[in-house]
Amino acid sequence: YGIEKGQEGYRGYEEGADLTGKIAMIMRFEPMDEEGKSLWATRGPWTAKSGFSRKLKSAAERGALAVLLVSPPGAADDRVGDLMVAGRGSRSYVHIPVLMATSDAAARLLGAAGVTLSLMDLRREADAGGVVRDLGCEIEVNAQIADEQLSAENVIGLLPGKGSLASKYVVLGAPLDHLGMG
């Protein structure tokens, strides 16, 4: 899962883990039970540890050339089959290519690369304790992102007060140039 430190002593990287020259395959979310639900969350489906920012930074800091972010099989989350669209209002966490794959696509990629472990086997290893495993295969990443300049108008609304509040206004803003995280 690419999580530095988690609950109950969970460590996603052993001391001195080096990803220099490697493509890091990181699973979305966080360690889960057999039903695909978080082992750590007490409110909501996942904890903050499941977020992308720290996971991607950790891989980049350890020298990864790229990250393949994979939806783990069996996760109890409606987003498991969704891929994020690059650059849609999101910020850049790292300056290495980050690609995303569904469980099915990742399983096919691993099979084509000659990896004998299933994606579910790898997920269960990651669920039990952080694991950095050399899968003993080579893949090539070829990615291009094109920036496109767009013009956007900001929207503002003024609601004048009434009665004793006639000299006051409520200002509403909707900045279309930075809509947030996608």
PDB file of N, CA, C and O in Angstrom, residues 49-97:
ATOM      1  N   LYS A  49      -4.600   7.486   6.024  1.00  0.00           N
ATOM      2  CA  LYS A  49      -3.432   6.752   5.512  1.00  0.00           C
ATOM      3  C   LYS A  49      -3.663   6.233   4.096  1.00  0.00           C
ATOM      4  O   LYS A  49      -2.731   5.900   3.393  1.00  0.00           O
ATOM      5  N   SER A  50      -4.922   6.154   3.665  1.00  0.00           N
ATOM      6  CA  SER A  50      -5.225   5.617   2.339  1.00  0.00           C
ATOM      7  C   SER A  50      -5.043   6.645   1.224  1.00  0.00           C
ATOM      8  O   SER A  50      -5.115   6.289   0.054  1.00  0.00           O
ATOM      9  N   GLY A  51      -4.791   7.895   1.579  1.00  0.00           N
ATOM     10  CA  GLY A  51      -4.652   8.960   0.581  1.00  0.00           C
ATOM     11  C   GLY A  51      -3.417   8.799  -0.292  1.00  0.00           C
ATOM     12  O   GLY A  51      -2.468   8.081   0.038  1.00  0.00           O
ATOM     13  N   PHE A  52      -3.428   9.493  -1.405  1.00  0.00           N
ATOM     14  CA  PHE A  52      -2.355   9.347  -2.396  1.00  0.00           C
ATOM     15  C   PHE A  52      -1.085  10.126  -2.062  1.00  0.00           C
ATOM     16  O   PHE A  52       0.014   9.683  -2.355  1.00  0.00           O
ATOM     17  N   SER A  53      -1.218  11.310  -1.500  1.00  0.00           N
ATOM     18  CA  SER A  53      -0.096  12.231  -1.351  1.00  0.00           C
ATOM     19  C   SER A  53       1.124  11.580  -0.710  1.00  0.00           C
ATOM     20  O   SER A  53       2.207  11.531  -1.290  1.00  0.00           O
ATOM     21  N   ARG A  54       0.983  11.089   0.493  1.00  0.00           N
ATOM     22  CA  ARG A  54       2.120  10.528   1.212  1.00  0.00           C
ATOM     23  C   ARG A  54       2.632   9.245   0.550  1.00  0.00           C
ATOM     24  O   ARG A  54       3.830   8.980   0.520  1.00  0.00           O
ATOM     25  N   LYS A  55       1.740   8.436   0.014  1.00  0.00           N
ATOM     26  CA  LYS A  55       2.161   7.199  -0.659  1.00  0.00           C
ATOM     27  C   LYS A  55       3.067   7.505  -1.844  1.00  0.00           C
ATOM     28  O   LYS A  55       4.117   6.884  -2.024  1.00  0.00           O
ATOM     29  N   LEU A  56       2.650   8.458  -2.670  1.00  0.00           N
ATOM     30  CA  LEU A  56       3.433   8.808  -3.858  1.00  0.00           C
ATOM     31  C   LEU A  56       4.758   9.444  -3.473  1.00  0.00           C
ATOM     32  O   LEU A  56       5.801   9.132  -4.053  1.00  0.00           O
ATOM     33  N   LYS A  57       4.734  10.328  -2.489  1.00  0.00           N
ATOM     34  CA  LYS A  57       5.976  10.965  -2.038  1.00  0.00           C
ATOM     35  C   LYS A  57       6.953   9.939  -1.480  1.00  0.00           C
ATOM     36  O   LYS A  57       8.154  10.013  -1.740  1.00  0.00           O
ATOM     37  N   SER A  58       6.463   8.971  -0.716  1.00  0.00           N
ATOM     38  CA  SER A  58       7.338   7.945  -0.144  1.00  0.00           C
ATOM     39  C   SER A  58       8.036   7.143  -1.231  1.00  0.00           C
ATOM     40  O   SER A  58       9.231   6.853  -1.133  1.00  0.00           O
ATOM     41  N   ALA A  59       7.298   6.772  -2.268  1.00  0.00           N
ATOM     42  CA  ALA A  59       7.904   6.010  -3.364  1.00  0.00           C
ATOM     43  C   ALA A  59       8.945   6.857  -4.094  1.00  0.00           C
ATOM     44  O   ALA A  59      10.046   6.386  -4.394  1.00  0.00           O
ATOM     45  N   ALA A  60       8.617   8.119  -4.367  1.00  0.00           N
ATOM     46  CA  ALA A  60       9.552   9.006  -5.066  1.00  0.00           C
ATOM     47  C   ALA A  60      10.806   9.246  -4.224  1.00  0.00           C
ATOM     48  O   ALA A  60      11.922   9.241  -4.748  1.00  0.00           O
ATOM     49  N   GLU A  61      10.640   9.437  -2.918  1.00  0.00           N
ATOM     50  CA  GLU A  61      11.797   9.666  -2.036  1.00  0.00           C
ATOM     51  C   GLU A  61      12.730   8.465  -1.989  1.00  0.00           C
ATOM     52  O   GLU A  61      13.912   8.602  -1.726  1.00  0.00           O
ATOM     53  N   ARG A  62      12.198   7.281  -2.250  1.00  0.00           N
ATOM     54  CA  ARG A  62      13.010   6.067  -2.245  1.00  0.00           C
ATOM     55  C   ARG A  62      13.585   5.766  -3.627  1.00  0.00           C
ATOM     56  O   ARG A  62      14.158   4.712  -3.848  1.00  0.00           O
ATOM     57  N   GLY A  63      13.402   6.681  -4.580  1.00  0.00           N
ATOM     58  CA  GLY A  63      14.042   6.564  -5.878  1.00  0.00           C
ATOM     59  C   GLY A  63      13.215   5.924  -6.976  1.00  0.00           C
ATOM     60  O   GLY A  63      13.754   5.644  -8.056  1.00  0.00           O
ATOM     61  N   ALA A  64      11.936   5.674  -6.752  1.00  0.00           N
ATOM     62  CA  ALA A  64      11.114   5.057  -7.798  1.00  0.00           C
ATOM     63  C   ALA A  64      11.110   5.926  -9.051  1.00  0.00           C
ATOM     64  O   ALA A  64      11.050   7.152  -8.967  1.00  0.00           O
ATOM     65  N   LEU A  65      11.189   5.284 -10.215  1.00  0.00           N
ATOM     66  CA  LEU A  65      11.137   6.000 -11.486  1.00  0.00           C
ATOM     67  C   LEU A  65       9.711   6.344 -11.878  1.00  0.00           C
ATOM     68  O   LEU A  65       9.473   7.293 -12.613  1.00  0.00           O
ATOM     69  N   ALA A  66       8.760   5.526 -11.413  1.00  0.00           N
ATOM     70  CA  ALA A  66       7.348   5.720 -11.716  1.00  0.00           C
ATOM     71  C   ALA A  66       6.541   4.948 -10.679  1.00  0.00           C
ATOM     72  O   ALA A  66       7.081   4.111  -9.954  1.00  0.00           O
ATOM     73  N   VAL A  67       5.252   5.240 -10.626  1.00  0.00           N
ATOM     74  CA  VAL A  67       4.343   4.519  -9.731  1.00  0.00           C
ATOM     75  C   VAL A  67       3.174   4.003 -10.562  1.00  0.00           C
ATOM     76  O   VAL A  67       2.618   4.726 -11.385  1.00  0.00           O
ATOM     77  N   LEU A  68       2.839   2.740 -10.340  1.00  0.00           N
ATOM     78  CA  LEU A  68       1.635   2.156 -10.893  1.00  0.00           C
ATOM     79  C   LEU A  68       0.675   1.981  -9.727  1.00  0.00           C
ATOM     80  O   LEU A  68       0.899   1.153  -8.844  1.00  0.00           O
ATOM     81  N   LEU A  69      -0.347   2.799  -9.681  1.00  0.00           N
ATOM     82  CA  LEU A  69      -1.334   2.770  -8.613  1.00  0.00           C
ATOM     83  C   LEU A  69      -2.429   1.795  -9.022  1.00  0.00           C
ATOM     84  O   LEU A  69      -3.067   1.960 -10.061  1.00  0.00           O
ATOM     85  N   VAL A  70      -2.625   0.747  -8.203  1.00  0.00           N
ATOM     86  CA  VAL A  70      -3.511  -0.355  -8.559  1.00  0.00           C
ATOM     87  C   VAL A  70      -4.681  -0.443  -7.587  1.00  0.00           C
ATOM     88  O   VAL A  70      -4.492  -0.366  -6.374  1.00  0.00           O
ATOM     89  N   SER A  71      -5.865  -0.625  -8.134  1.00  0.00           N
ATOM     90  CA  SER A  71      -7.025  -0.908  -7.290  1.00  0.00           C
ATOM     91  C   SER A  71      -6.935  -2.361  -6.848  1.00  0.00           C
ATOM     92  O   SER A  71      -6.875  -3.255  -7.692  1.00  0.00           O
ATOM     93  N   PRO A  72      -6.913  -2.606  -5.537  1.00  0.00           N
ATOM     94  CA  PRO A  72      -6.763  -3.988  -5.073  1.00  0.00           C
ATOM     95  C   PRO A  72      -8.028  -4.801  -5.306  1.00  0.00           C
ATOM     96  O   PRO A  72      -9.135  -4.281  -5.189  1.00  0.00           O
ATOM     97  N   PRO A  73      -7.879  -6.070  -5.648  1.00  0.00           N
ATOM     98  CA  PRO A  73      -9.056  -6.910  -5.861  1.00  0.00           C
ATOM     99  C   PRO A  73      -9.811  -7.101  -4.547  1.00  0.00           C
ATOM    100  O   PRO A  73      -9.216  -7.181  -3.479  1.00  0.00           O
ATOM    101  N   GLY A  74     -11.120  -7.137  -4.649  1.00  0.00           N
ATOM    102  CA  GLY A  74     -11.940  -7.425  -3.479  1.00  0.00           C
ATOM    103  C   GLY A  74     -12.184  -6.272  -2.539  1.00  0.00           C
ATOM    104  O   GLY A  74     -12.786  -6.453  -1.485  1.00  0.00           O
ATOM    105  N   ALA A  75     -11.726  -5.079  -2.877  1.00  0.00           N
ATOM    106  CA  ALA A  75     -11.943  -3.925  -1.994  1.00  0.00           C
ATOM    107  C   ALA A  75     -13.419  -3.545  -2.004  1.00  0.00           C
ATOM    108  O   ALA A  75     -14.042  -3.483  -3.052  1.00  0.00           O
ATOM    109  N   ALA A  76     -13.956  -3.284  -0.830  1.00  0.00           N
ATOM    110  CA  ALA A  76     -15.364  -2.900  -0.693  1.00  0.00           C
ATOM    111  C   ALA A  76     -15.479  -1.388  -0.842  1.00  0.00           C
ATOM    112  O   ALA A  76     -15.654  -0.653   0.124  1.00  0.00           O
ATOM    113  N   ASP A  77     -15.333  -0.925  -2.071  1.00  0.00           N
ATOM    114  CA  ASP A  77     -15.381   0.501  -2.352  1.00  0.00           C
ATOM    115  C   ASP A  77     -15.908   0.683  -3.771  1.00  0.00           C
ATOM    116  O   ASP A  77     -15.428   0.023  -4.694  1.00  0.00           O
ATOM    117  N   ASP A  78     -16.872   1.565  -3.922  1.00  0.00           N
ATOM    118  CA  ASP A  78     -17.471   1.788  -5.249  1.00  0.00           C
ATOM    119  C   ASP A  78     -16.469   2.321  -6.265  1.00  0.00           C
ATOM    120  O   ASP A  78     -16.671   2.190  -7.468  1.00  0.00           O
ATOM    121  N   ARG A  79     -15.374   2.927  -5.809  1.00  0.00           N
ATOM    122  CA  ARG A  79     -14.390   3.524  -6.716  1.00  0.00           C
ATOM    123  C   ARG A  79     -13.370   2.520  -7.239  1.00  0.00           C
ATOM    124  O   ARG A  79     -12.501   2.881  -8.024  1.00  0.00           O
ATOM    125  N   VAL A  80     -13.455   1.281  -6.819  1.00  0.00           N
ATOM    126  CA  VAL A  80     -12.418   0.310  -7.151  1.00  0.00           C
ATOM    127  C   VAL A  80     -12.241   0.119  -8.654  1.00  0.00           C
ATOM    128  O   VAL A  80     -11.142  -0.147  -9.122  1.00  0.00           O
ATOM    129  N   GLY A  81     -13.285   0.306  -9.440  1.00  0.00           N
ATOM    130  CA  GLY A  81     -13.160   0.155 -10.885  1.00  0.00           C
ATOM    131  C   GLY A  81     -12.910   1.456 -11.611  1.00  0.00           C
ATOM    132  O   GLY A  81     -12.785   1.470 -12.832  1.00  0.00           O
ATOM    133  N   ASP A  82     -12.828   2.564 -10.874  1.00  0.00           N
ATOM    134  CA  ASP A  82     -12.646   3.879 -11.478  1.00  0.00           C
ATOM    135  C   ASP A  82     -11.177   4.255 -11.575  1.00  0.00           C
ATOM    136  O   ASP A  82     -10.382   3.915 -10.707  1.00  0.00           O
ATOM    137  N   LEU A  83     -10.870   4.971 -12.618  1.00  0.00           N
ATOM    138  CA  LEU A  83      -9.538   5.539 -12.776  1.00  0.00           C
ATOM    139  C   LEU A  83      -9.671   7.045 -12.672  1.00  0.00           C
ATOM    140  O   LEU A  83     -10.630   7.630 -13.158  1.00  0.00           O
ATOM    141  N   MET A  84      -8.697   7.681 -12.045  1.00  0.00           N
ATOM    142  CA  MET A  84      -8.704   9.135 -11.953  1.00  0.00           C
ATOM    143  C   MET A  84      -8.200   9.714 -13.260  1.00  0.00           C
ATOM    144  O   MET A  84      -7.348   9.122 -13.922  1.00  0.00           O
ATOM    145  N   VAL A  85      -8.705  10.870 -13.613  1.00  0.00           N
ATOM    146  CA  VAL A  85      -8.254  11.562 -14.810  1.00  0.00           C
ATOM    147  C   VAL A  85      -7.084  12.459 -14.419  1.00  0.00           C
ATOM    148  O   VAL A  85      -7.190  13.257 -13.493  1.00  0.00           O
ATOM    149  N   ALA A  86      -5.965  12.317 -15.102  1.00  0.00           N
ATOM    150  CA  ALA A  86      -4.768  13.087 -14.771  1.00  0.00           C
ATOM    151  C   ALA A  86      -5.002  14.574 -14.937  1.00  0.00           C
ATOM    152  O   ALA A  86      -5.575  15.017 -15.930  1.00  0.00           O
ATOM    153  N   GLY A  87      -4.581  15.319 -13.950  1.00  0.00           N
ATOM    154  CA  GLY A  87      -4.574  16.770 -14.051  1.00  0.00           C
ATOM    155  C   GLY A  87      -5.914  17.456 -13.919  1.00  0.00           C
ATOM    156  O   GLY A  87      -5.986  18.661 -14.030  1.00  0.00           O
ATOM    157  N   ARG A  88      -6.996  16.754 -13.650  1.00  0.00           N
ATOM    158  CA  ARG A  88      -8.307  17.381 -13.555  1.00  0.00           C
ATOM    159  C   ARG A  88      -8.459  18.075 -12.213  1.00  0.00           C
ATOM    160  O   ARG A  88      -9.076  17.571 -11.294  1.00  0.00           O
ATOM    161  N   GLY A  89      -7.868  19.229 -12.038  1.00  0.00           N
ATOM    162  CA  GLY A  89      -8.016  19.990 -10.814  1.00  0.00           C
ATOM    163  C   GLY A  89      -7.192  19.479  -9.657  1.00  0.00           C
ATOM    164  O   GLY A  89      -7.299  19.974  -8.558  1.00  0.00           O
ATOM    165  N   SER A  90      -6.370  18.478  -9.889  1.00  0.00           N
ATOM    166  CA  SER A  90      -5.571  17.946  -8.792  1.00  0.00           C
ATOM    167  C   SER A  90      -4.191  18.575  -8.800  1.00  0.00           C
ATOM    168  O   SER A  90      -3.737  19.120  -9.790  1.00  0.00           O
ATOM    169  N   ARG A  91      -3.522  18.487  -7.670  1.00  0.00           N
ATOM    170  CA  ARG A  91      -2.179  19.050  -7.581  1.00  0.00           C
ATOM    171  C   ARG A  91      -1.143  17.960  -7.835  1.00  0.00           C
ATOM    172  O   ARG A  91      -1.420  16.787  -7.686  1.00  0.00           O
ATOM    173  N   SER A  92       0.027  18.383  -8.199  1.00  0.00           N
ATOM    174  CA  SER A  92       1.103  17.448  -8.475  1.00  0.00           C
ATOM    175  C   SER A  92       1.786  17.084  -7.160  1.00  0.00           C
ATOM    176  O   SER A  92       2.312  17.942  -6.480  1.00  0.00           O
ATOM    177  N   TYR A  93       1.756  15.804  -6.805  1.00  0.00           N
ATOM    178  CA  TYR A  93       2.391  15.348  -5.569  1.00  0.00           C
ATOM    179  C   TYR A  93       3.862  15.011  -5.792  1.00  0.00           C
ATOM    180  O   TYR A  93       4.672  15.158  -4.903  1.00  0.00           O
ATOM    181  N   VAL A  94       4.177  14.508  -6.978  1.00  0.00           N
ATOM    182  CA  VAL A  94       5.533  14.072  -7.288  1.00  0.00           C
ATOM    183  C   VAL A  94       5.845  14.415  -8.738  1.00  0.00           C
ATOM    184  O   VAL A  94       4.947  14.693  -9.523  1.00  0.00           O
ATOM    185  N   HIS A  95       7.116  14.353  -9.076  1.00  0.00           N
ATOM    186  CA  HIS A  95       7.539  14.678 -10.434  1.00  0.00           C
ATOM    187  C   HIS A  95       8.034  13.427 -11.155  1.00  0.00           C
ATOM    188  O   HIS A  95       9.056  13.457 -11.849  1.00  0.00           O
ATOM    189  N   ILE A  96       7.328  12.336 -10.941  1.00  0.00           N
ATOM    190  CA  ILE A  96       7.570  11.099 -11.673  1.00  0.00           C
ATOM    191  C   ILE A  96       6.223  10.658 -12.248  1.00  0.00           C
ATOM    192  O   ILE A  96       5.174  11.060 -11.738  1.00  0.00           O
ATOM    193  N   PRO A  97       6.234   9.845 -13.308  1.00  0.00           N
ATOM    194  CA  PRO A  97       4.951   9.383 -13.856  1.00  0.00           C
ATOM    195  C   PRO A  97       4.177   8.547 -12.836  1.00  0.00           C
ATOM    196  O   PRO A  97       4.748   7.693 -12.149  1.00  0.00           O
TER     197      PRO A  97
END
